[in-house]
CSV table of C-alpha atoms and ligand atoms in Angstrom, one decimal:
chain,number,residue,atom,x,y,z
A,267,UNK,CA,-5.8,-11.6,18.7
A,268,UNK,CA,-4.3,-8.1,19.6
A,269,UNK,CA,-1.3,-7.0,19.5
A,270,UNK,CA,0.6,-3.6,20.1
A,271,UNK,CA,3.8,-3.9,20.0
A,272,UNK,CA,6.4,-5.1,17.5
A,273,UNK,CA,8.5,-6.7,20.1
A,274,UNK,CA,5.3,-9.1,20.6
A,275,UNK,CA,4.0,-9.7,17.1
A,276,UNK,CA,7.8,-10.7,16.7
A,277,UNK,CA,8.2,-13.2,19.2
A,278,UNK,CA,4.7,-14.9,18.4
A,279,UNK,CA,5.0,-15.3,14.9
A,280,UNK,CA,9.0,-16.6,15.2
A,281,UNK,CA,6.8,-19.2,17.0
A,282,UNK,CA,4.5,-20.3,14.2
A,283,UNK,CA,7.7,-20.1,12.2
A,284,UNK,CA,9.3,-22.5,14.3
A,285,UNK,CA,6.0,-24.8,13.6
A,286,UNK,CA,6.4,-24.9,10.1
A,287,UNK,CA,3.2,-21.9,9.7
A,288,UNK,CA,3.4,-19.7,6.1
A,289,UNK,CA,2.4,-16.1,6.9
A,290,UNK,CA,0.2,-13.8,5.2
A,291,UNK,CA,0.2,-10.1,5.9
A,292,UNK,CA,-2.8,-7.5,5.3
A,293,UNK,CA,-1.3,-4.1,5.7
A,294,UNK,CA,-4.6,-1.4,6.5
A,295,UNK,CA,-5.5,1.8,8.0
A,296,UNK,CA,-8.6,0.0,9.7
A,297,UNK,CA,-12.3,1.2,9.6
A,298,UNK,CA,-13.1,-2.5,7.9
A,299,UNK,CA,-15.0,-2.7,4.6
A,300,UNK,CA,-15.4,-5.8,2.4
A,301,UNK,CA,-12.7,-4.8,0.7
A,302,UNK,CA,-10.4,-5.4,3.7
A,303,UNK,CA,-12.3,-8.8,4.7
A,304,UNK,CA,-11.7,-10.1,0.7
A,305,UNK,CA,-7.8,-9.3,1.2
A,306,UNK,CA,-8.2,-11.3,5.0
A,307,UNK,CA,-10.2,-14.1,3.4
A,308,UNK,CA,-7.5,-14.2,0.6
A,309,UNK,CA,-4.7,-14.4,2.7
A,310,UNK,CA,-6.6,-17.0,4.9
A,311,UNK,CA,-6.4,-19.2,1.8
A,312,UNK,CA,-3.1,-18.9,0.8
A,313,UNK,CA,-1.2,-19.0,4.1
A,314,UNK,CA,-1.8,-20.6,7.3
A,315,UNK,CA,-1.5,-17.8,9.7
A,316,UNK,CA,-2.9,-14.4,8.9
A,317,UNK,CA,-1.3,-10.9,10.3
A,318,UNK,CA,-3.7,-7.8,9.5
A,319,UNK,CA,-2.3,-4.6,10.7
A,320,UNK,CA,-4.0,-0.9,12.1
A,321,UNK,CA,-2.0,1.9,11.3
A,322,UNK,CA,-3.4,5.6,10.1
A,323,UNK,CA,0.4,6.0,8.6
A,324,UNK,CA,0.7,9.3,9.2
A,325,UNK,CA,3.7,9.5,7.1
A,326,UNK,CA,2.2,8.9,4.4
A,327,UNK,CA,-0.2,12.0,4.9
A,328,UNK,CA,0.3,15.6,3.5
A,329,UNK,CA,-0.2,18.6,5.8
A,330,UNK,CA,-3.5,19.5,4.5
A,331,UNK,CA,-4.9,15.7,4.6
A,332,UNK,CA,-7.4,13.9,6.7
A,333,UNK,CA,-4.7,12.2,9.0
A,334,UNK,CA,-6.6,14.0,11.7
A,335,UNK,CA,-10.0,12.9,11.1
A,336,UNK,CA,-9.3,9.5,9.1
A,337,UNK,CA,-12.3,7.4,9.9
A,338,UNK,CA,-11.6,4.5,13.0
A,339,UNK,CA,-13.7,2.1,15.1
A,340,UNK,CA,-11.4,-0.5,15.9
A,341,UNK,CA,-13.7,-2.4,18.4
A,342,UNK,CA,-16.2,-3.3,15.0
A,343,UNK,CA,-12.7,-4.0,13.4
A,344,UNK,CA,-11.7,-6.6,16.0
A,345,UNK,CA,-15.1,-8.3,15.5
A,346,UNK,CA,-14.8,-8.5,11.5
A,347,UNK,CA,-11.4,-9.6,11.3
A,348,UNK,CA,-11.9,-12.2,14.3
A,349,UNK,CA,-14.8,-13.5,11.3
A,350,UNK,CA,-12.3,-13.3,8.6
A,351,UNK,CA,-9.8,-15.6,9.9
A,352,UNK,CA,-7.7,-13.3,11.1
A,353,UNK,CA,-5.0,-14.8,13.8
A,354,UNK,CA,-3.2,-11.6,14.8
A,355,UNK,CA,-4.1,-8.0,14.3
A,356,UNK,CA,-1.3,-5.7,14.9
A,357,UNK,CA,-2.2,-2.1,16.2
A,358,UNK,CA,1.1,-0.3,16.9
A,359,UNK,CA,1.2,3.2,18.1
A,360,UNK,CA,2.7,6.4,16.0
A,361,UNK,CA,5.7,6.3,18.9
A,362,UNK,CA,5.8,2.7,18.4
A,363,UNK,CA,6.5,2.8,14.6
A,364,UNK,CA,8.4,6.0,14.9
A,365,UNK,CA,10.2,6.3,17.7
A,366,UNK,CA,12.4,9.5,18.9
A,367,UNK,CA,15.7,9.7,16.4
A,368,UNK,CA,13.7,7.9,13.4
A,369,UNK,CA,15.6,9.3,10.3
A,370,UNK,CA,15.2,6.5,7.2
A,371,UNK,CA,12.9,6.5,4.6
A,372,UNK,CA,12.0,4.5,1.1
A,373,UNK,CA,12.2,6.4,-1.8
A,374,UNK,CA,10.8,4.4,-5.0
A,375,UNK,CA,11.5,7.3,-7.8
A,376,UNK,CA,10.0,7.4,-11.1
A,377,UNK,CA,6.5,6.2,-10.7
A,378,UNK,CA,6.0,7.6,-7.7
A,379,UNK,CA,6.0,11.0,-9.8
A,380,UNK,CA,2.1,10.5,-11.8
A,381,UNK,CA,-0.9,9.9,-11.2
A,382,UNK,CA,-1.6,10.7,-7.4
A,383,UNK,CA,2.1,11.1,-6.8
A,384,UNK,CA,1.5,15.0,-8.3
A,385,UNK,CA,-1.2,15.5,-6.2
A,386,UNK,CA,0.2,14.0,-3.2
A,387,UNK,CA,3.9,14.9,-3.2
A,388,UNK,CA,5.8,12.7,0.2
A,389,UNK,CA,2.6,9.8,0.2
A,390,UNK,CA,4.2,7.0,-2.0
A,391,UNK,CA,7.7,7.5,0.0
A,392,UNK,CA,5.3,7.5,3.5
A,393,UNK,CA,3.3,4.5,2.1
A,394,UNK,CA,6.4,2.5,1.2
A,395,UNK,CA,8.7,3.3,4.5
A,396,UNK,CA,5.6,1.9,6.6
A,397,UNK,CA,5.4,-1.1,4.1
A,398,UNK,CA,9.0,-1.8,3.6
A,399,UNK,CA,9.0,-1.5,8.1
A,400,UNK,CA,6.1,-3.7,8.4
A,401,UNK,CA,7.1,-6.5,6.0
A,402,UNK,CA,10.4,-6.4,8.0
A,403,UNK,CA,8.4,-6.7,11.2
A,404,UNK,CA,6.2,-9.8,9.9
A,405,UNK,CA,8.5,-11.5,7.6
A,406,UNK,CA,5.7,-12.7,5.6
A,407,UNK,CA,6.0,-15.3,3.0
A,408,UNK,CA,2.7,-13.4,0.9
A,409,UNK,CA,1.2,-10.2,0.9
A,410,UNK,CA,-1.9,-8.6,-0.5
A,411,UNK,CA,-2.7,-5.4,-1.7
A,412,UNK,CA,-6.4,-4.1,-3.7
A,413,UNK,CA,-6.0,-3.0,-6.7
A,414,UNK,CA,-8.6,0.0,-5.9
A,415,UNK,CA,-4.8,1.7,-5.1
A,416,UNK,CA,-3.1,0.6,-8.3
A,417,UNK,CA,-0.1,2.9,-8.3
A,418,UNK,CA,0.5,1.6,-4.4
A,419,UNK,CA,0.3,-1.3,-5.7
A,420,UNK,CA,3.0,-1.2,-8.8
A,421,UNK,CA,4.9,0.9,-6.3
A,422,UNK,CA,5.3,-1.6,-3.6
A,423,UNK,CA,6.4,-4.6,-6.1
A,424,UNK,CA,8.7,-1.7,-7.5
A,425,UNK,CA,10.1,-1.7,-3.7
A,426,UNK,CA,10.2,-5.2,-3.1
A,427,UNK,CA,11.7,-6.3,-6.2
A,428,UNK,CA,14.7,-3.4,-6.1
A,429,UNK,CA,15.3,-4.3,-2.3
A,430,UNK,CA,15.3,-7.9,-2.7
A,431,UNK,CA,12.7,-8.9,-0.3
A,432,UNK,CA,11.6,-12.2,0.4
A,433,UNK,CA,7.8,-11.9,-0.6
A,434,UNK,CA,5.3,-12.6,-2.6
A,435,UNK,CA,3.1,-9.5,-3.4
A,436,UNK,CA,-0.3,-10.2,-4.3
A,437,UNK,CA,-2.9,-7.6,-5.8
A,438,UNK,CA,-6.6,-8.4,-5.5
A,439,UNK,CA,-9.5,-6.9,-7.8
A,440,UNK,CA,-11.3,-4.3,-6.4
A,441,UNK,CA,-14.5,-4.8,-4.3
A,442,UNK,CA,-17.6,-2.8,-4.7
A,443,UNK,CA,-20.5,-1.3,-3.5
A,444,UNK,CA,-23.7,-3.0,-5.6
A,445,UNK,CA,-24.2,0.3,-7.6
A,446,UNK,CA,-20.5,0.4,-8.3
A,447,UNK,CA,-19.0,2.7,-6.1
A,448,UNK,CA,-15.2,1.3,-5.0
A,449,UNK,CA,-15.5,0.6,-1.7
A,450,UNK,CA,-13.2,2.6,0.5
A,451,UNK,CA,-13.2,4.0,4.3
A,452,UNK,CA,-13.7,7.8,2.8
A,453,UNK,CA,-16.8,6.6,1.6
A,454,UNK,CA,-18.0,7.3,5.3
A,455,UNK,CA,-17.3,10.9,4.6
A,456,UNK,CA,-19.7,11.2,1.7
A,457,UNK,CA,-23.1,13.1,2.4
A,458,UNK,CA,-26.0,11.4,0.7
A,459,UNK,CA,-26.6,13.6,-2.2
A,460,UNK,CA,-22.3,13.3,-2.7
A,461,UNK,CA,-22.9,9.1,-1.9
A,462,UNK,CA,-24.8,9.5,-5.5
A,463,UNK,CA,-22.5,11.8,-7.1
A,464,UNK,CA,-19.4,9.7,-6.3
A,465,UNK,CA,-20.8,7.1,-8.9
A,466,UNK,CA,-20.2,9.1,-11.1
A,467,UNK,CA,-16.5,7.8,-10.9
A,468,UNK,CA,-17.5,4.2,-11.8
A,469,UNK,CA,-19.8,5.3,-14.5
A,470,UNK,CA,-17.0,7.4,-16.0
A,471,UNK,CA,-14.8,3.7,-16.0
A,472,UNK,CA,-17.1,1.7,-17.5
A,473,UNK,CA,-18.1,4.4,-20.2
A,474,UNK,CA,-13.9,4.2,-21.0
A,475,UNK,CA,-14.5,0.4,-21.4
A,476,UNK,CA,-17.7,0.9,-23.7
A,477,UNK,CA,-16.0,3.9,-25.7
A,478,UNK,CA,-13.0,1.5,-26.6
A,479,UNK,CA,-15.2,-0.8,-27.3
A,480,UNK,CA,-16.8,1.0,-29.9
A,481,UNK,CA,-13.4,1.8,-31.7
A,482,UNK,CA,-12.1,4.7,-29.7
A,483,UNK,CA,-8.1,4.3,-29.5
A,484,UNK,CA,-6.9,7.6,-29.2
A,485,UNK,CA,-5.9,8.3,-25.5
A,486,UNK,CA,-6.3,11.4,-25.2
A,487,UNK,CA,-9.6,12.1,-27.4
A,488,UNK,CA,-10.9,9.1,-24.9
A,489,UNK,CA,-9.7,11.4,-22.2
A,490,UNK,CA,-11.0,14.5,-23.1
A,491,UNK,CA,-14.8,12.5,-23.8
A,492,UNK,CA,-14.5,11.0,-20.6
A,493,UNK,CA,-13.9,14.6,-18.6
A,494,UNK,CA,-16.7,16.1,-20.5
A,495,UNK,CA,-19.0,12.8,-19.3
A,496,UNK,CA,-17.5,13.2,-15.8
A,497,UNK,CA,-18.2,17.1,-15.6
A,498,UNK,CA,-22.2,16.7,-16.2
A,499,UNK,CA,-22.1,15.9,-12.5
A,500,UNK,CA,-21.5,19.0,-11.4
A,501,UNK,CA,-20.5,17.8,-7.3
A,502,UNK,CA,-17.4,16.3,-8.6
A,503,UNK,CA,-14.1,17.8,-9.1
A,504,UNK,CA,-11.8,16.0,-11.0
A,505,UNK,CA,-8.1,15.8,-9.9
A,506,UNK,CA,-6.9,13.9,-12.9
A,507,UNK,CA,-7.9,11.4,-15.1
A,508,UNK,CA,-5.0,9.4,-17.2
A,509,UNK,CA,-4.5,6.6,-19.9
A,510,UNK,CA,-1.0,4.7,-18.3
A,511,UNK,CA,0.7,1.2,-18.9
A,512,UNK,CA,-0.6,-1.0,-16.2
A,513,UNK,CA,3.2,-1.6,-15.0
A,514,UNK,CA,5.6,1.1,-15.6
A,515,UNK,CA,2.6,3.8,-15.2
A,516,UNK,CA,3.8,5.6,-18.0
A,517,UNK,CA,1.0,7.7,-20.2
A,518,UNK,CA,0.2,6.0,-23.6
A,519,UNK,CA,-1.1,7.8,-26.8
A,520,UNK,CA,-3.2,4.8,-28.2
A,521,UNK,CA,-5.4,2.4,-26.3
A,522,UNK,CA,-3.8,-1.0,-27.3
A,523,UNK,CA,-3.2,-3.9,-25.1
A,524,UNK,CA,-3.3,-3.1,-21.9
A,525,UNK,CA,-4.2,0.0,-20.5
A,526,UNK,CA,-5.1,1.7,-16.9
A,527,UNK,CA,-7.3,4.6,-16.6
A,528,UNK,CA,-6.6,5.7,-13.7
A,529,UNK,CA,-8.4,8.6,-11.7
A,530,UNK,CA,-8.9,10.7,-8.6
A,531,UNK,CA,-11.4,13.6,-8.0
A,532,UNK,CA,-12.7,15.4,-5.0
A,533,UNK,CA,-16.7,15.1,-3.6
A,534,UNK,CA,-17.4,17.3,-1.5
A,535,UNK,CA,-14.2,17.1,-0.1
A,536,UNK,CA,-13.6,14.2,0.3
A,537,UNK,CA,-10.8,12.6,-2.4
A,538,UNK,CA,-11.6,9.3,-4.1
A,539,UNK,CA,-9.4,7.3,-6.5
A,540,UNK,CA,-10.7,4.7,-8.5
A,541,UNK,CA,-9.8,2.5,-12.1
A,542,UNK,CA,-9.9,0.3,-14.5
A,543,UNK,CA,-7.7,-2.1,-17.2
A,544,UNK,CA,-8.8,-2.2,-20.1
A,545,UNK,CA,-7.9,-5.3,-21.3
A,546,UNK,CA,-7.8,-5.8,-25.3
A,547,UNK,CA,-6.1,-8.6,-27.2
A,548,UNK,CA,-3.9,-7.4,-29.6
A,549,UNK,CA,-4.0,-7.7,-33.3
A,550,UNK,CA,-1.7,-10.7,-34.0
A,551,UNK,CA,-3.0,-12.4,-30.8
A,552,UNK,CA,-4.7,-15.9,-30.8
A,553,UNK,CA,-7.6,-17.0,-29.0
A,554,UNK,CA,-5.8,-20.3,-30.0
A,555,UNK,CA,-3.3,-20.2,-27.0
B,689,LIG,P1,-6.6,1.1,3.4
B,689,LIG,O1,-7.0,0.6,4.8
B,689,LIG,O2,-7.5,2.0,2.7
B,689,LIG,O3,-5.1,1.6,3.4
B,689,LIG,O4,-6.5,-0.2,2.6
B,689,LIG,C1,-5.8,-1.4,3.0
B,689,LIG,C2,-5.7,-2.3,1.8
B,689,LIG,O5,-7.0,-2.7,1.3
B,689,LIG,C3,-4.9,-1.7,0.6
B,689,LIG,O6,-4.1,-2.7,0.0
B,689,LIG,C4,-6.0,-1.3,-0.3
B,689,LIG,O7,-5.7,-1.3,-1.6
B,689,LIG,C5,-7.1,-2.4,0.0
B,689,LIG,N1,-8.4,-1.9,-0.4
B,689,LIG,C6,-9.0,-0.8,-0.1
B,689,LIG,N2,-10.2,-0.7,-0.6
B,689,LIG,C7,-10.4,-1.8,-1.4
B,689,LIG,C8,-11.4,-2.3,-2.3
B,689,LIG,N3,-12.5,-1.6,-2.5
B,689,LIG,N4,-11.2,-3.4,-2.9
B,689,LIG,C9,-10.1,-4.1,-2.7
B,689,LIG,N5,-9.1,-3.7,-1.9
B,689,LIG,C10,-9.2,-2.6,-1.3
């Protein structure tokens, strides 16, 4: 089931090529949640073999970022992929991705910029180097991506569409915790009193769906109500929270159609992103069609 280097993967999955075999790819940083196993168990269904790779990118971390302490147990991971279909699991080293003399990178521009790009300046060009080198490794003919990272998400069909690359990128719904907490490995950072405060972040999403509901349409008055019903819970600091078109990522002033709020705020320390489209039919639509 494990494999370390790309010489390897390479050579066994040009052999389920040769038999005719689609491939679907899970790209992860490991420490398995059901968020990961829903991506593996969607990827089980729509292709017959299934890569899932390791890798704590550390590209795609900023100098004053967990990279160092980023959550792992890859024994448990072996077990719950091995459950989830999973046919090959790829765990390369650092030296084995980046190897002495590495010098090219992937820079998506433009929405790469908002959202956790400002807070984050290098991730999305570290997130889509390791991508753009590990779709080139598997040759996938699908892959999937949650939708708990939305911008990675936008930015990696950005990436795939400008560099012509043969696959099809696929973005599953977020998984969550029963209480409503998006599941993520930082989770495992949280203290229990934070574990409580953190669902604050889900609350503050679904009060955005039940303000708009009610008739609110201004973005920015629905942001400014939102921050004041996020700052009651006084653990959490709030990086950002923004109103964006679901595909370019770019703010809007009124809540019509289809909008992101996006977010990201600190709990004791630990950062967590989380959102939420607000879907809304618009005026001249039809329930008709
Ligand atoms: P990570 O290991 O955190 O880099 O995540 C690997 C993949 O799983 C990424 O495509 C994430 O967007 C996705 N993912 C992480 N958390 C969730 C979640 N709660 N629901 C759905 N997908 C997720």
């Amino acid at each position: 089931l494990e494999i370390n280097t790309i010489a390897e993967l390479k050579a066994m999955l040009s052999s389920e090529r040769a038999k005719g075999k689609t491939i679907g790819f899970v790209p992860t940083m490991g420490y398995f949640h059901d968020g990961h196993l829903t991506l593996m168990r969607e990827a089980a269904s729509k292709a017959d073999v299934v890569v899932v790779s390791i890798f704590v990118n550390p590209t795609q971390f900023g100098p004053n970022e967990d990279l160092d302490k980023y959550p792992q147990d890859l024994k448990h991971d072996r077990a719950l992929a091995a459950g989830a279909g999973v046919d090959y699991l790829f765990v390369p080293s650092v030296d084995e991705m980046y190897p002495a003399g590495f010098k090219t990178f992937v820079e998506v521009e433009g929405i790469t910029e908002g959202l956790c790009g400002r807070g984050r300046p290098g991730h999305f060009k570290g997130v889509a180097t390791v991508v753009a080198k590990l779709l080139n490794i598997v040759k996938p003919e699908v892959a999937f991506f949650g939708e708990k990272d939305w911008q990675q998400l936008v930015v990696i069909k950005r990436m795939v569409a400008d560099l012509n690359m043969d696959v099809q990128i696929v973005g599953v719904p977020t998984v969550r915790e029963a209480d409503g907490l998006a599941m993520s490995s930082r989770n495992s950072y949280l203290s229990a009193r934070d574990r409580q405060a953190a669902l604050a972040l889900s609350k503050t999403l679904a009060r955005a769906n039940e303000l708009v509901e009610a008739g609110e349409r201004n973005a920015a008055k629905l942001m400014q109500k939102l921050r004041d019903f996020l700052a009651t819970e006084k653990r959490v600091e709030l990086e950002y929270i923004e109103a964006v078109d679901p595909e370019s990522l770019a703010p809007v002033d009124e809540v019509k159609g289809d909008v992101l709020i996006a977010l990201a705020a600190r709990v004791g320390g630990t950062r967590l992103i989380d959102n939420t489209v607000i879907r809304q039919k618009l005026e001249n639509s039809s329930d008709l069609f």
